[in-house]
PDB file of C-alpha atoms in Angstrom:
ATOM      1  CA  UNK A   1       0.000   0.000   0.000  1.00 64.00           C
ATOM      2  CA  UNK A   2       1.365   3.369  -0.621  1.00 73.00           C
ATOM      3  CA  UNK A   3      -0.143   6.135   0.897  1.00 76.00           C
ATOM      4  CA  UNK A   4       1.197   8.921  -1.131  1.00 77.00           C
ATOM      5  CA  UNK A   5      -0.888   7.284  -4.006  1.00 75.00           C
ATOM      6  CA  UNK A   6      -4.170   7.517  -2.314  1.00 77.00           C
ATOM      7  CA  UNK A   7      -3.614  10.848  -1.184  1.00 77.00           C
ATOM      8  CA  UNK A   8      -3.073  12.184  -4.454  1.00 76.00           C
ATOM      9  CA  UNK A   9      -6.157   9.636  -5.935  1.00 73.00           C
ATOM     10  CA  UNK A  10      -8.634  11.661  -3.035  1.00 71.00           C
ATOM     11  CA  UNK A  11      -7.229  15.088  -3.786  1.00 73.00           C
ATOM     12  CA  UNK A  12      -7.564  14.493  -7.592  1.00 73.00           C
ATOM     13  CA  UNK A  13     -11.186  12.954  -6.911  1.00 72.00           C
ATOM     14  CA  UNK A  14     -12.045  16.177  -4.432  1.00 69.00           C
ATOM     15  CA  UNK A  15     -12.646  18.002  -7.907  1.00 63.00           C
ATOM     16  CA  UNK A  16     -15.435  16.349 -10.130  1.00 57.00           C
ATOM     17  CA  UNK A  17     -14.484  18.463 -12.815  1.00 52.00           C
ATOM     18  CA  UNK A  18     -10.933  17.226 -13.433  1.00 57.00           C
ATOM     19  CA  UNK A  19     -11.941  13.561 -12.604  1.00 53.00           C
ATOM     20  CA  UNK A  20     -15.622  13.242 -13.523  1.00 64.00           C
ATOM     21  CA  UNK A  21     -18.007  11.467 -12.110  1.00 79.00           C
ATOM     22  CA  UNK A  22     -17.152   8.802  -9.873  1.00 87.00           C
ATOM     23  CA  UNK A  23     -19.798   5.679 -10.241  1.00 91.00           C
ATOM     24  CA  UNK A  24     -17.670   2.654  -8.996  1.00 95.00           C
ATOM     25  CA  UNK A  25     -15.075   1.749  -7.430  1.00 96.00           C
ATOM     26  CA  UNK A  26     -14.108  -2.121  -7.800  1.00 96.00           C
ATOM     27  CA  UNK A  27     -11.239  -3.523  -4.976  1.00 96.00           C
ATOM     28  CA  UNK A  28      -9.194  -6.070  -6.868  1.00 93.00           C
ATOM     29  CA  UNK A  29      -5.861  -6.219  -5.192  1.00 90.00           C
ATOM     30  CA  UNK A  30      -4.803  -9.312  -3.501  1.00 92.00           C
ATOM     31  CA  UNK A  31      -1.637 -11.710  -2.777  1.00 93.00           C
ATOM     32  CA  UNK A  32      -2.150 -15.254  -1.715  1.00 93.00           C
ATOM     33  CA  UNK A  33       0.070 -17.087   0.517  1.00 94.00           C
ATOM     34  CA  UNK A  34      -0.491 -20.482   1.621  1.00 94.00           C
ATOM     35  CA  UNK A  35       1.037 -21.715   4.590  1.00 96.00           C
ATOM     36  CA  UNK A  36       0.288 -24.060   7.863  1.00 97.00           C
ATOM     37  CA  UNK A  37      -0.413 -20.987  10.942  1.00 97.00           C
ATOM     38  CA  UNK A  38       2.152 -22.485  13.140  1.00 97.00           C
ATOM     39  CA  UNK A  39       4.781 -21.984  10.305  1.00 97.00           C
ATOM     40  CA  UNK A  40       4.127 -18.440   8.682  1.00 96.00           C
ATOM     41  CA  UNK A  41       6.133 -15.392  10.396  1.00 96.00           C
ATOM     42  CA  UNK A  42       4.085 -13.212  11.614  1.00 97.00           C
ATOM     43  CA  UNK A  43       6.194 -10.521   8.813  1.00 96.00           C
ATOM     44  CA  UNK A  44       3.969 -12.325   6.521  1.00 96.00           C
ATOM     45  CA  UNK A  45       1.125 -12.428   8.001  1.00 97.00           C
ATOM     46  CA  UNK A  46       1.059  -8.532   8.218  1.00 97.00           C
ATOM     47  CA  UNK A  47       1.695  -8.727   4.458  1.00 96.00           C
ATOM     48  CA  UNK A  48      -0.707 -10.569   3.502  1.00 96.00           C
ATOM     49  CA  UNK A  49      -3.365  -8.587   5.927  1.00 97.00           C
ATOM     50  CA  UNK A  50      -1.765  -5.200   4.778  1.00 96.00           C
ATOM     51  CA  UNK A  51      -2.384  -5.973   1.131  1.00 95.00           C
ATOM     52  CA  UNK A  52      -5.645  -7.590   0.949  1.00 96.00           C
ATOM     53  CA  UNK A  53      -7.675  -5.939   3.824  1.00 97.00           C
ATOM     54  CA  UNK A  54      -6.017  -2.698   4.866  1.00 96.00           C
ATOM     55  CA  UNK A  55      -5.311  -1.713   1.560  1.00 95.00           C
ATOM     56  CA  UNK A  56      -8.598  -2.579   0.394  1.00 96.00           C
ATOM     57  CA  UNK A  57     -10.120   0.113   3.727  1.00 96.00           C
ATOM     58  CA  UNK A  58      -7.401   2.620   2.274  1.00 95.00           C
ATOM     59  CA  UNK A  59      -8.264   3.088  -1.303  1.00 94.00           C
ATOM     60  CA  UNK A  60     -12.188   2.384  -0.108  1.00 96.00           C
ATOM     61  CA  UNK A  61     -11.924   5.663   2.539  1.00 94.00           C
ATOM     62  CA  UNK A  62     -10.424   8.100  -0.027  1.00 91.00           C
ATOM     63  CA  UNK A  63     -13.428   8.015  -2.927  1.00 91.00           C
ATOM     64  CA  UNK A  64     -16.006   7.591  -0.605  1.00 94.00           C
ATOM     65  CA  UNK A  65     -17.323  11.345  -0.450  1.00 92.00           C
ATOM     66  CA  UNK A  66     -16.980  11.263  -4.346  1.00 91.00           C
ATOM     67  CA  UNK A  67     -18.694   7.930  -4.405  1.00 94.00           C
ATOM     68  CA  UNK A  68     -21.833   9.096  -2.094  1.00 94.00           C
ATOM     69  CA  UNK A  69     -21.577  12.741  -4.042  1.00 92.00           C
ATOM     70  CA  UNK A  70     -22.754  10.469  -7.018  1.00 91.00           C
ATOM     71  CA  UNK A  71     -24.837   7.391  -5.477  1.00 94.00           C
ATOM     72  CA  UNK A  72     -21.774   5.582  -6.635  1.00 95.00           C
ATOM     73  CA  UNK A  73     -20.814   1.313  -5.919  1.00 97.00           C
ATOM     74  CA  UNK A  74     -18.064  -0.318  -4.147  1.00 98.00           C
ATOM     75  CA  UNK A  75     -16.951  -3.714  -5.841  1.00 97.00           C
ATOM     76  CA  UNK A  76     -15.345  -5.966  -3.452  1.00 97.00           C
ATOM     77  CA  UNK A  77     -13.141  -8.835  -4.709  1.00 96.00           C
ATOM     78  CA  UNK A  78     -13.444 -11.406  -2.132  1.00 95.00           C
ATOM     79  CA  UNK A  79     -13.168 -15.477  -2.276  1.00 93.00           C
ATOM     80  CA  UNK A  80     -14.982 -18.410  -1.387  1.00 92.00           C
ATOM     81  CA  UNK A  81     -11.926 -18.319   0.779  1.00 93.00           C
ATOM     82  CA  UNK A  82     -14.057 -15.824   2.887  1.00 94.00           C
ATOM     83  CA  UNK A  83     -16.613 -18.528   3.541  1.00 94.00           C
ATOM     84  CA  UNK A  84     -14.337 -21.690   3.957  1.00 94.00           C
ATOM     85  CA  UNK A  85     -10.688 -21.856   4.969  1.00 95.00           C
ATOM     86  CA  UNK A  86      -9.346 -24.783   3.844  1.00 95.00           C
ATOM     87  CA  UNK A  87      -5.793 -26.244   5.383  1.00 96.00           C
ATOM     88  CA  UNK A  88      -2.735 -23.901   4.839  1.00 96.00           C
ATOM     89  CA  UNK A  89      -4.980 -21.509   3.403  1.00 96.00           C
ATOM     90  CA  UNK A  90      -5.734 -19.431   6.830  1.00 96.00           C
ATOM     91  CA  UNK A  91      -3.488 -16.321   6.280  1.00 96.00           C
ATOM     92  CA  UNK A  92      -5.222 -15.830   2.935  1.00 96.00           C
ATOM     93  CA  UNK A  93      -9.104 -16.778   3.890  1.00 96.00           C
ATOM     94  CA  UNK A  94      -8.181 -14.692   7.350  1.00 97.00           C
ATOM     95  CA  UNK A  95      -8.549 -11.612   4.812  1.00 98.00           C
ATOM     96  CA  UNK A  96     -10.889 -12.301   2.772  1.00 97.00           C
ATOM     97  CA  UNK A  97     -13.130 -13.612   6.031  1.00 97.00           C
ATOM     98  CA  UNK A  98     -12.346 -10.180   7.228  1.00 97.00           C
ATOM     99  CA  UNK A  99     -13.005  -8.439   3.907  1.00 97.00           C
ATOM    100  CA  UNK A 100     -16.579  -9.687   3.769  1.00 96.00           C
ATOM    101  CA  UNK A 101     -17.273  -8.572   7.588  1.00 97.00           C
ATOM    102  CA  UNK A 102     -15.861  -5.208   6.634  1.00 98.00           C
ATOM    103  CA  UNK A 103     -18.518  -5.093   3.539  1.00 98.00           C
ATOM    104  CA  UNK A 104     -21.614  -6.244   5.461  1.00 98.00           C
ATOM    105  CA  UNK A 105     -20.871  -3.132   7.762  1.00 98.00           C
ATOM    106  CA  UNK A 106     -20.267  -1.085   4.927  1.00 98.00           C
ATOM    107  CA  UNK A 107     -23.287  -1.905   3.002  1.00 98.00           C
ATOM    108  CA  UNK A 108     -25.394  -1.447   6.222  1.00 98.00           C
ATOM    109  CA  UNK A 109     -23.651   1.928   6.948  1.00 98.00           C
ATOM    110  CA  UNK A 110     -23.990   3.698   3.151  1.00 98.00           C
ATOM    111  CA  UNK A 111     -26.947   2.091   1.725  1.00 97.00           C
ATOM    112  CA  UNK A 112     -29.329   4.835   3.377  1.00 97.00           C
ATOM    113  CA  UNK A 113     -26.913   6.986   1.865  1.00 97.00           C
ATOM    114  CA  UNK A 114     -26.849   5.663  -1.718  1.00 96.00           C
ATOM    115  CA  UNK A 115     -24.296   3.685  -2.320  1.00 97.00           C
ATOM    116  CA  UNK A 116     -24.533   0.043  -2.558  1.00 97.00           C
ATOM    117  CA  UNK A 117     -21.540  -2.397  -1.478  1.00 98.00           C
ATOM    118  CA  UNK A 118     -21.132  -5.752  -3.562  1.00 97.00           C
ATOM    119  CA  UNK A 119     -18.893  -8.749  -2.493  1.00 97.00           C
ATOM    120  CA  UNK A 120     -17.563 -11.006  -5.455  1.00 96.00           C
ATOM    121  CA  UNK A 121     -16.926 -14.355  -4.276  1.00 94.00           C
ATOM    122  CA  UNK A 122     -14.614 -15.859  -7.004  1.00 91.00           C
ATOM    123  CA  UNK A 123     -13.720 -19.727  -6.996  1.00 87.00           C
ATOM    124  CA  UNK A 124     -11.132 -21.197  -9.177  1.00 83.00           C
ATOM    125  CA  UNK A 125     -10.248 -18.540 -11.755  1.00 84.00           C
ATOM    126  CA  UNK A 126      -7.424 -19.275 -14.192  1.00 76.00           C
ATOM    127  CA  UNK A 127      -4.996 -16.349 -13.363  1.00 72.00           C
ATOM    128  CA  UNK A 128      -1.381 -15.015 -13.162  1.00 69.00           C
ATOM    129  CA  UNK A 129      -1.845 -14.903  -9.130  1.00 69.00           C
ATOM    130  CA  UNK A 130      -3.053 -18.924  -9.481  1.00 65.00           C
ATOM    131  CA  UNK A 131       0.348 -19.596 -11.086  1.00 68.00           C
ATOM    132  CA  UNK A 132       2.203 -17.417  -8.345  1.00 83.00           C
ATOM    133  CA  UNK A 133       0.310 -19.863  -5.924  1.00 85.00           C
ATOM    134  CA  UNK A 134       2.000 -23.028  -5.731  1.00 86.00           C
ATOM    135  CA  UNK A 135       5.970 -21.284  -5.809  1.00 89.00           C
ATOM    136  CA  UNK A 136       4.502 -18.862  -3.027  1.00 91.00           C
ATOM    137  CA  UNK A 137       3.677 -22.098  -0.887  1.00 92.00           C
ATOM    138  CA  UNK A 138       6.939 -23.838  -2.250  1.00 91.00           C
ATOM    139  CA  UNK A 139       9.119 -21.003  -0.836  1.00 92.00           C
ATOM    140  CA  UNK A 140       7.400 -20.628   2.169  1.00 94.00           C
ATOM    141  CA  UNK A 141       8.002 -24.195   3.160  1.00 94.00           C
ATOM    142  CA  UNK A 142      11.515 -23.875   2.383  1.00 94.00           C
ATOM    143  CA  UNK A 143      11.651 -21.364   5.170  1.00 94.00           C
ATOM    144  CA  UNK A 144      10.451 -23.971   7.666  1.00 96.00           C
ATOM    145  CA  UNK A 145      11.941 -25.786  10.555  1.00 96.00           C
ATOM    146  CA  UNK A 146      12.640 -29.560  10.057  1.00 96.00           C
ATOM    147  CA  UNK A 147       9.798 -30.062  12.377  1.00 97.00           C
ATOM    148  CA  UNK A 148       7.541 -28.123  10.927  1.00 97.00           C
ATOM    149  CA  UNK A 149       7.916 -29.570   7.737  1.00 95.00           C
ATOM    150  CA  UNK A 150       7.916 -33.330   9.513  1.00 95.00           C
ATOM    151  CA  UNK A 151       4.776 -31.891  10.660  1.00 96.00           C
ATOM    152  CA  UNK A 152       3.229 -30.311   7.336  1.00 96.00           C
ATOM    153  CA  UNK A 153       5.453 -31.432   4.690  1.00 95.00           C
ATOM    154  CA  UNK A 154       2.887 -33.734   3.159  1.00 95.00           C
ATOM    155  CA  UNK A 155      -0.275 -31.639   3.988  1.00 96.00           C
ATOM    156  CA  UNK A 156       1.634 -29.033   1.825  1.00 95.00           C
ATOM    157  CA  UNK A 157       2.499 -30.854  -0.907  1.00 94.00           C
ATOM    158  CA  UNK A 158      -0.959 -32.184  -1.638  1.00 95.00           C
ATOM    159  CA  UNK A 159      -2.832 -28.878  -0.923  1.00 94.00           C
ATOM    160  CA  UNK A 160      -0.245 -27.731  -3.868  1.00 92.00           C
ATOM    161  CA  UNK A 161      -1.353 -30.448  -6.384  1.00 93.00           C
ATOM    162  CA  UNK A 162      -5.216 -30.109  -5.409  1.00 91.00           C
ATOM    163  CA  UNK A 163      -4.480 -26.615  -6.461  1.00 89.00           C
ATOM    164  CA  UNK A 164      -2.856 -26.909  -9.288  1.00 87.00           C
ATOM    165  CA  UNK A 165      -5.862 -29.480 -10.569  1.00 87.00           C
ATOM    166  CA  UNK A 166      -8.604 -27.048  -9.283  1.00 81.00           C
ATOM    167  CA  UNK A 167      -7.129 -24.269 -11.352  1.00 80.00           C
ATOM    168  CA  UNK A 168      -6.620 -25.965 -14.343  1.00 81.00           C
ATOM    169  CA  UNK A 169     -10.689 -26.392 -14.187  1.00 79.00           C
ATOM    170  CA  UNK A 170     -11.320 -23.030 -13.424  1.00 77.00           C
ATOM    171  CA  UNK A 171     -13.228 -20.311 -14.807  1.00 81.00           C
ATOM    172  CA  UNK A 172     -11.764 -18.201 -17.970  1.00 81.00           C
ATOM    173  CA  UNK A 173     -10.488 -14.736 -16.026  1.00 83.00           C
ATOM    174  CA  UNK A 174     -12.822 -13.358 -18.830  1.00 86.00           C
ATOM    175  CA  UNK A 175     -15.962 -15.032 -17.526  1.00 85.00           C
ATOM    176  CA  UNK A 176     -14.953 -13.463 -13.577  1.00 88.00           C
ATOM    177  CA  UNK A 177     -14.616 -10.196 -15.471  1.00 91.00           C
ATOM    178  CA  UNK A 178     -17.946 -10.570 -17.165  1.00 92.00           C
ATOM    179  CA  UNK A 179     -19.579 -11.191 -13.828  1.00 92.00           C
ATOM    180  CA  UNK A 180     -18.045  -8.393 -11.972  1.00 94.00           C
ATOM    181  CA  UNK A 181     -19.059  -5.753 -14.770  1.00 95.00           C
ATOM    182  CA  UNK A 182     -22.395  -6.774 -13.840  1.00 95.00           C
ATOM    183  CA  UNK A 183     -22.076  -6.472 -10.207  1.00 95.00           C
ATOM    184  CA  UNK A 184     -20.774  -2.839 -11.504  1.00 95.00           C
ATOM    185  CA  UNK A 185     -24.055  -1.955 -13.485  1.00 95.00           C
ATOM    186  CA  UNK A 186     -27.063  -3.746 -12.561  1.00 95.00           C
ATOM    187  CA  UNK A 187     -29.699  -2.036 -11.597  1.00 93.00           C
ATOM    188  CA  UNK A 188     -30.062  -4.214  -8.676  1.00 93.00           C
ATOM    189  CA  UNK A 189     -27.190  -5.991  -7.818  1.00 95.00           C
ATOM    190  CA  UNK A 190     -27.162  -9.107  -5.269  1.00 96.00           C
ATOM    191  CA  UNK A 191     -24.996  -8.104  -2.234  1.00 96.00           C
ATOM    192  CA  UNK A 192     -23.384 -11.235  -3.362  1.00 95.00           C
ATOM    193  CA  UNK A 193     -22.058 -12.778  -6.116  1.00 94.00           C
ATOM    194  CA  UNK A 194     -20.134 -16.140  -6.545  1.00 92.00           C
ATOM    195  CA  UNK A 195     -17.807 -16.832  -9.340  1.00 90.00           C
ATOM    196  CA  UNK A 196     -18.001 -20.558 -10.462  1.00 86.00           C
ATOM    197  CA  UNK A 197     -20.027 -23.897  -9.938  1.00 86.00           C
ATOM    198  CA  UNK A 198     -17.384 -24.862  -7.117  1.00 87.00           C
ATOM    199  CA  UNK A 199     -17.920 -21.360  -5.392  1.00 88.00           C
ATOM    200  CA  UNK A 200     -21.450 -21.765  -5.639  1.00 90.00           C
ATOM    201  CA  UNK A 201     -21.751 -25.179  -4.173  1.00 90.00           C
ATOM    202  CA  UNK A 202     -19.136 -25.191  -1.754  1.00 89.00           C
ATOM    203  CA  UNK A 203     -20.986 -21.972  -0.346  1.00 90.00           C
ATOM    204  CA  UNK A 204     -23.845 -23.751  -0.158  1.00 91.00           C
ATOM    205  CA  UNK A 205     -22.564 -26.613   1.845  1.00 91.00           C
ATOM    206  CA  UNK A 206     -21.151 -24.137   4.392  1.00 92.00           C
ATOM    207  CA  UNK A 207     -24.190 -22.570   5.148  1.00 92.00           C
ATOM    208  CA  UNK A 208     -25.928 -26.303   5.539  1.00 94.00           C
ATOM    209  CA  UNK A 209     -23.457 -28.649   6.937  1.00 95.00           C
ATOM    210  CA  UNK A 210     -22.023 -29.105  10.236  1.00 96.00           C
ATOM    211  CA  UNK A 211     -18.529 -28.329  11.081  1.00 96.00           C
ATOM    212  CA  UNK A 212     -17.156 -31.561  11.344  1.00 96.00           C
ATOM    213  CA  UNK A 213     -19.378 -32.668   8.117  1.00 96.00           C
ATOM    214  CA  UNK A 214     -18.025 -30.173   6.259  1.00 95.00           C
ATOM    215  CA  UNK A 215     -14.324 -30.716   7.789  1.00 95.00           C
ATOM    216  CA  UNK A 216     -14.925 -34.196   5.904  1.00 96.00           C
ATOM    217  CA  UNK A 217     -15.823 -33.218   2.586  1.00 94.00           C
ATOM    218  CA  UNK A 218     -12.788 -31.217   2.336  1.00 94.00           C
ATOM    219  CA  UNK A 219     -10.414 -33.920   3.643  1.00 95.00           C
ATOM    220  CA  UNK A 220     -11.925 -36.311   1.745  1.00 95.00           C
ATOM    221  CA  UNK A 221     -11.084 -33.810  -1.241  1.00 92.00           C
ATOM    222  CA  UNK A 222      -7.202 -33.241  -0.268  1.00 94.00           C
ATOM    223  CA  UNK A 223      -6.819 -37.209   0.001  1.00 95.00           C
ATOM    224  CA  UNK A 224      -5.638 -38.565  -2.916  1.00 95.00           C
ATOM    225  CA  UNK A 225      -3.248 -35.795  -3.497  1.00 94.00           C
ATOM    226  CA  UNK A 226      -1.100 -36.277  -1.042  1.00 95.00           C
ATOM    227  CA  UNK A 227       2.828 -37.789  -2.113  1.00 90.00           C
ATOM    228  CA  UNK A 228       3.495 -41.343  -0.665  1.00 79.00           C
ATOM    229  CA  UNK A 229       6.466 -39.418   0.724  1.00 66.00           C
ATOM    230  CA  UNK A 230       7.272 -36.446   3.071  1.00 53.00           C
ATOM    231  CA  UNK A 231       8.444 -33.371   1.730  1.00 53.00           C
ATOM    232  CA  UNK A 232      12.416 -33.329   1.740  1.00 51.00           C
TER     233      UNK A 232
END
């Protein structure tokens, strides 16, 4: 995040007539990094929370008075990581869990004002950031001790090739974009929208299925991509 950047974006947006109307605003920015909690520094935690949820409050907070000036919309680009967090993916669903609690308050606090607040709940999208994925995780788990990777080693390499197969039967990054022009214009946007069969059905499940029921399905999932060995 820099804030010198989003100062000069809210002066620049303090003067409709240099920047014209302001109608959306559409929160994209996000890094992923998969990790076990006991293993990621707590460096990288702050990373990954400074990128995809304080950032996110930063560059919401300085268009907002041109945003309610106009009736505008805020786009946020969440996850179905912000309605399940699988294992090693708790840094990364911790923000978008977060993201989605900061946009139910939002919408609640500006829709008697005007503007509306949309969440975009993507699941596997084939992008540059799913390629960054797996070397992310790789590198992380370099970083580890011996016992943590005695501990994880195998957990890790089998969340990387579920992954890598998820992705590669993910949605087009032009049918996500598609969806979240319409979240942009409609009329009457949903203050929800997934991206995907798998978001849609895994955030079904989640709002039907016990804990442990659903702590199953996922395992059950991850099984037959784990190695027959331990990470070296």
């Amino acid at each position: 995040m820099r804030p010198d950047h989003i100062a000069r974006l809210a002066s620049r947006l303090d003067d409709d007539s240099r920047a014209g109307a302001l109608r959306a605003l559409v929160n994209n920015a996000a890094i992923q990094l998969n990790s076990p909690v006991e293993a990621l520094p707590l460096s990288e935690w702050r990373r990954q929370f400074e990128v995809n949820l304080f950032g996110h409050i930063a560059v919401t907070q300085a268009p907002l008075p041109a945003l309610l000036r106009h009736s505008g919309r805020v786009v946020n680009i969440s996850s179905v990581g912000g309605r399940v967090a699988m294992a090693t993916y708790g840094p990364y669903a911790g923000t978008k869990f977060a993201l989605a609690a900061v946009s139910d308050s939002l919408r609640r606090e500006l829709a008697p004002l005007g503007v509306r607040v949309v969440v975009v709940e993507p699941g596997a999208v084939r992008t540059e950031m799913s390629d960054r994925l797996i070397t992310t995780a790789n590198r992380l788990a370099a970083a580890m001790s011996p016992e943590q990777r005695d501990r994880y080693g195998r957990l890790i390499q089998a969340t990387n090739a579920h992954s890598a197969t998820h992705i590669k039967r993910g949605r087009p990054a032009d049918g996500a974009a598609r969806l979240i022009a319409k979240a942009v214009t409609a009329g009457k946007p949903r203050t929800r929208y997934t991206v995907g069969r798998d978001a849609a059905l895994i955030t079904r499940l989640s709002r039907v299925l016990p804990d442990r029921m659903l702590d199953r399905i996922l395992a059950a999932g991850l099984r037959p991509h784990y190695p027959r060995t331990a990470m070296a």
